[in-house]
mmCIF file of C-alpha atoms in Angstrom:
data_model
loop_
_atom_site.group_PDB
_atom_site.id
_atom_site.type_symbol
_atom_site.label_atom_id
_atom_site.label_comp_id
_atom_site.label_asym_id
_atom_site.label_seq_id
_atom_site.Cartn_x
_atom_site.Cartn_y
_atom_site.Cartn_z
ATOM 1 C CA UNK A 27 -8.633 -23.251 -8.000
ATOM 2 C CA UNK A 28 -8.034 -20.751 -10.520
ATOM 3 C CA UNK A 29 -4.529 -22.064 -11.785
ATOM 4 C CA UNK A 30 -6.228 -24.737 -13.630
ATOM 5 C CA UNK A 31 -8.129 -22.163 -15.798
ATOM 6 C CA UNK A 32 -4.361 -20.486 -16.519
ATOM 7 C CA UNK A 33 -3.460 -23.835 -17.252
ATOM 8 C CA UNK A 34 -5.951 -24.683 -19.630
ATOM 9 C CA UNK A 35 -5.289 -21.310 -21.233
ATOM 10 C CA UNK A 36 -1.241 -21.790 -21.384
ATOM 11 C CA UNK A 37 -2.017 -24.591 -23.816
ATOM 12 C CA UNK A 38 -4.862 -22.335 -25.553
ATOM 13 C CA UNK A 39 -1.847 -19.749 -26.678
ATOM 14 C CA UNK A 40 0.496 -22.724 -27.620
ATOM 15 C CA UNK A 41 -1.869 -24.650 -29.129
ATOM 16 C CA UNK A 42 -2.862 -21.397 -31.334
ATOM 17 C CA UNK A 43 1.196 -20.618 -32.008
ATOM 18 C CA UNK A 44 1.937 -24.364 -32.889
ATOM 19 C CA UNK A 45 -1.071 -24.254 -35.521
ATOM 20 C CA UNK A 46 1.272 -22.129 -37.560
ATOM 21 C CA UNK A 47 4.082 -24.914 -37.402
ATOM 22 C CA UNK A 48 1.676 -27.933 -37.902
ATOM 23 C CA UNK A 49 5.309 -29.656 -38.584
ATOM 24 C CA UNK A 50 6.661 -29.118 -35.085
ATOM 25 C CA UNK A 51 5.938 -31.460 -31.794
ATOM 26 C CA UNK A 52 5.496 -29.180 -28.483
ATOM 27 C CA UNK A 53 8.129 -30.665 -25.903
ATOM 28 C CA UNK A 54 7.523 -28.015 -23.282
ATOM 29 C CA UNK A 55 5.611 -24.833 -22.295
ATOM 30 C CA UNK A 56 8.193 -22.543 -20.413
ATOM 31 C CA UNK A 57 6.834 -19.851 -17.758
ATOM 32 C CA UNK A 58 7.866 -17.139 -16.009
ATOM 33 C CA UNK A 59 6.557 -16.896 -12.537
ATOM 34 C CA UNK A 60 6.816 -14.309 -10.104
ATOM 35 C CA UNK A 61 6.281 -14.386 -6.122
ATOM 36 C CA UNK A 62 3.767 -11.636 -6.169
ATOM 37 C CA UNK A 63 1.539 -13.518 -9.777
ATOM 38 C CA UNK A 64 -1.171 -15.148 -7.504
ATOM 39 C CA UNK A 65 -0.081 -18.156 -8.607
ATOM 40 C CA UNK A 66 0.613 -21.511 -6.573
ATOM 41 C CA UNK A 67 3.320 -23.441 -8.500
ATOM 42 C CA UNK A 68 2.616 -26.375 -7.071
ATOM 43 C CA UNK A 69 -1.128 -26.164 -7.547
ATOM 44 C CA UNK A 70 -0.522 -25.180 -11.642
ATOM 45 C CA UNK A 71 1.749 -27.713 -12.370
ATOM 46 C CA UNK A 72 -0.906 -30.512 -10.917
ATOM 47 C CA UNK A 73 -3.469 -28.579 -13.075
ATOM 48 C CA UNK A 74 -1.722 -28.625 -15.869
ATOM 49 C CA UNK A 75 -0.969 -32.567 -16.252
ATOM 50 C CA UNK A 76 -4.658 -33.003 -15.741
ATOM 51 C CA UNK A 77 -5.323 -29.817 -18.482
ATOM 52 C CA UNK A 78 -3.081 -31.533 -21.127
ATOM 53 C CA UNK A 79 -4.208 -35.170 -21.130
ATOM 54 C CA UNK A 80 -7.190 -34.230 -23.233
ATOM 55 C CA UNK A 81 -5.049 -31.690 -25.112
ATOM 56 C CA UNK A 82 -3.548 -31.574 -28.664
ATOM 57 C CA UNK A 83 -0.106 -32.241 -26.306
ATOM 58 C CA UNK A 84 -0.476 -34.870 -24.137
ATOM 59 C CA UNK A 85 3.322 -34.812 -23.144
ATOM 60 C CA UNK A 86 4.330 -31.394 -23.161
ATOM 61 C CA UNK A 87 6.408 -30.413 -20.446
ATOM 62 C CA UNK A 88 5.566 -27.509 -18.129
ATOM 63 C CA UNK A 89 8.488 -25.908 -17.210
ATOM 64 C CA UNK A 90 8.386 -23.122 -14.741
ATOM 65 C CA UNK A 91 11.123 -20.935 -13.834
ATOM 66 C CA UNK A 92 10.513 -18.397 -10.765
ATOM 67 C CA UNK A 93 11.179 -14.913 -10.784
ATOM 68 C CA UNK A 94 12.535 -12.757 -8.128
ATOM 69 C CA UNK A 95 10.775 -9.728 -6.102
ATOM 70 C CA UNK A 96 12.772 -6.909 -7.602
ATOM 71 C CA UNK A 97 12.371 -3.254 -5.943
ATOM 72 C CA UNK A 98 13.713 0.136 -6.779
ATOM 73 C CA UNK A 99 14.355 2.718 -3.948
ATOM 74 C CA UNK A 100 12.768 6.004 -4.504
ATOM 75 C CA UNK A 101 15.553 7.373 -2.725
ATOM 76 C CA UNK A 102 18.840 6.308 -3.810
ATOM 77 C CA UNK A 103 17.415 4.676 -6.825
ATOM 78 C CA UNK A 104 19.432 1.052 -6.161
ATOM 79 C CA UNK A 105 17.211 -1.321 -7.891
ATOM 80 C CA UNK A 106 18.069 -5.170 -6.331
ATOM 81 C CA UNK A 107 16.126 -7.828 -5.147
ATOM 82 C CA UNK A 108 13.710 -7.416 -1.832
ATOM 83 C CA UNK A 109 14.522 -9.266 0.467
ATOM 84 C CA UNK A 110 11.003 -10.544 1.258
ATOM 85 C CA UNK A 111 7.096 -9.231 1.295
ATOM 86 C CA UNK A 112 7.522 -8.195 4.569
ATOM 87 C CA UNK A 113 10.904 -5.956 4.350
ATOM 88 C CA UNK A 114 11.444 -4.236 1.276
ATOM 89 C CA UNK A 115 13.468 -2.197 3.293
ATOM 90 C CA UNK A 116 16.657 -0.859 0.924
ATOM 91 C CA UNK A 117 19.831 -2.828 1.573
ATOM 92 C CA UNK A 118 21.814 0.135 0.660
ATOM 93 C CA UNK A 119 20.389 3.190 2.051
ATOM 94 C CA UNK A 120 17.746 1.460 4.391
ATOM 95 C CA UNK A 121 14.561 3.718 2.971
ATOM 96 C CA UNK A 122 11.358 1.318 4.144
ATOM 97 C CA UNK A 123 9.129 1.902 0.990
ATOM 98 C CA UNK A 124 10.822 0.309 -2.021
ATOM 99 C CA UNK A 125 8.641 0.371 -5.042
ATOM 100 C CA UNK A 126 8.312 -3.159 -6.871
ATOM 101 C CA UNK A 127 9.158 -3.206 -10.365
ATOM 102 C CA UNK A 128 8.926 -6.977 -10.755
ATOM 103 C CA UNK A 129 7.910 -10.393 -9.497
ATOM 104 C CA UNK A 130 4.357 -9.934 -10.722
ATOM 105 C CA UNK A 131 4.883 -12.309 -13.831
ATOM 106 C CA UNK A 132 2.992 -14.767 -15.414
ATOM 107 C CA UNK A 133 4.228 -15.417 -18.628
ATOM 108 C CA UNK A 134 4.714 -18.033 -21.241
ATOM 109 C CA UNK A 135 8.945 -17.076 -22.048
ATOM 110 C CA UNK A 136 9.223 -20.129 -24.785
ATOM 111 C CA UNK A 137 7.629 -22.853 -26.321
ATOM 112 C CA UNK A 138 10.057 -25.721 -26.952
ATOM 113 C CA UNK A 139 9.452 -27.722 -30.058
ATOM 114 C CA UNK A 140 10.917 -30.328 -32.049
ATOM 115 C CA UNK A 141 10.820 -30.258 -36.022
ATOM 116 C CA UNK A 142 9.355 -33.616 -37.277
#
């Protein structure tokens, strides 16, 4: 289960941001999480409660917000959201081999703090 290593490392980066506001309380970690990241949400967010009770934020939220599979047409050039893995067929001009240009993230977007 390697989304409890990217858990323990999502607190790694926000524990090394929040050292330079030693002021601040971390609320939540927000993510951005593609379809195509190799990522399980499901199995990260139970790795991540267990990653943060022995972590400098025991009640930081993880809040995860999913990103779309988002393909360009090398033919017409319409860029718009696939409609799955298995048809990336474009909706406008119905070329079969879209080229993805996103849904492969994995990325912290915010860290949510409150000032003491």
């Amino acid at each position: 289960m390697h989304e409890l290593s990217i858990a323990l490392n999502l607190l790694e980066v926000a524990q090394q941001t929040m050292s330079e506001h030693a002021e601040s309380e971390l609320v939540a970690i927000h993510i951005r999480l593609g379809p195509m990241s190799g990522v399980v949400r499901e199995a990260l967010e139970s790795a991540y409660l267990i990653a943060r009770e022995e972590s400098f934020c025991p009640n930081a939220a993880l809040v995860i917000e999913e990103t779309e599979l988002m393909v360009d047409c090398p033919k017409c050039g319409d860029h718009q959201v696939a409609v799955s893995l298995n048809d990336l067929r474009c909706r406008k001009c119905g070329t079969v081999s879209g080229r993805i240009v996103g849904g492969r993230e994995m990325e912290i977007s915010a860290l949510e703090v409150k000032d003491e």
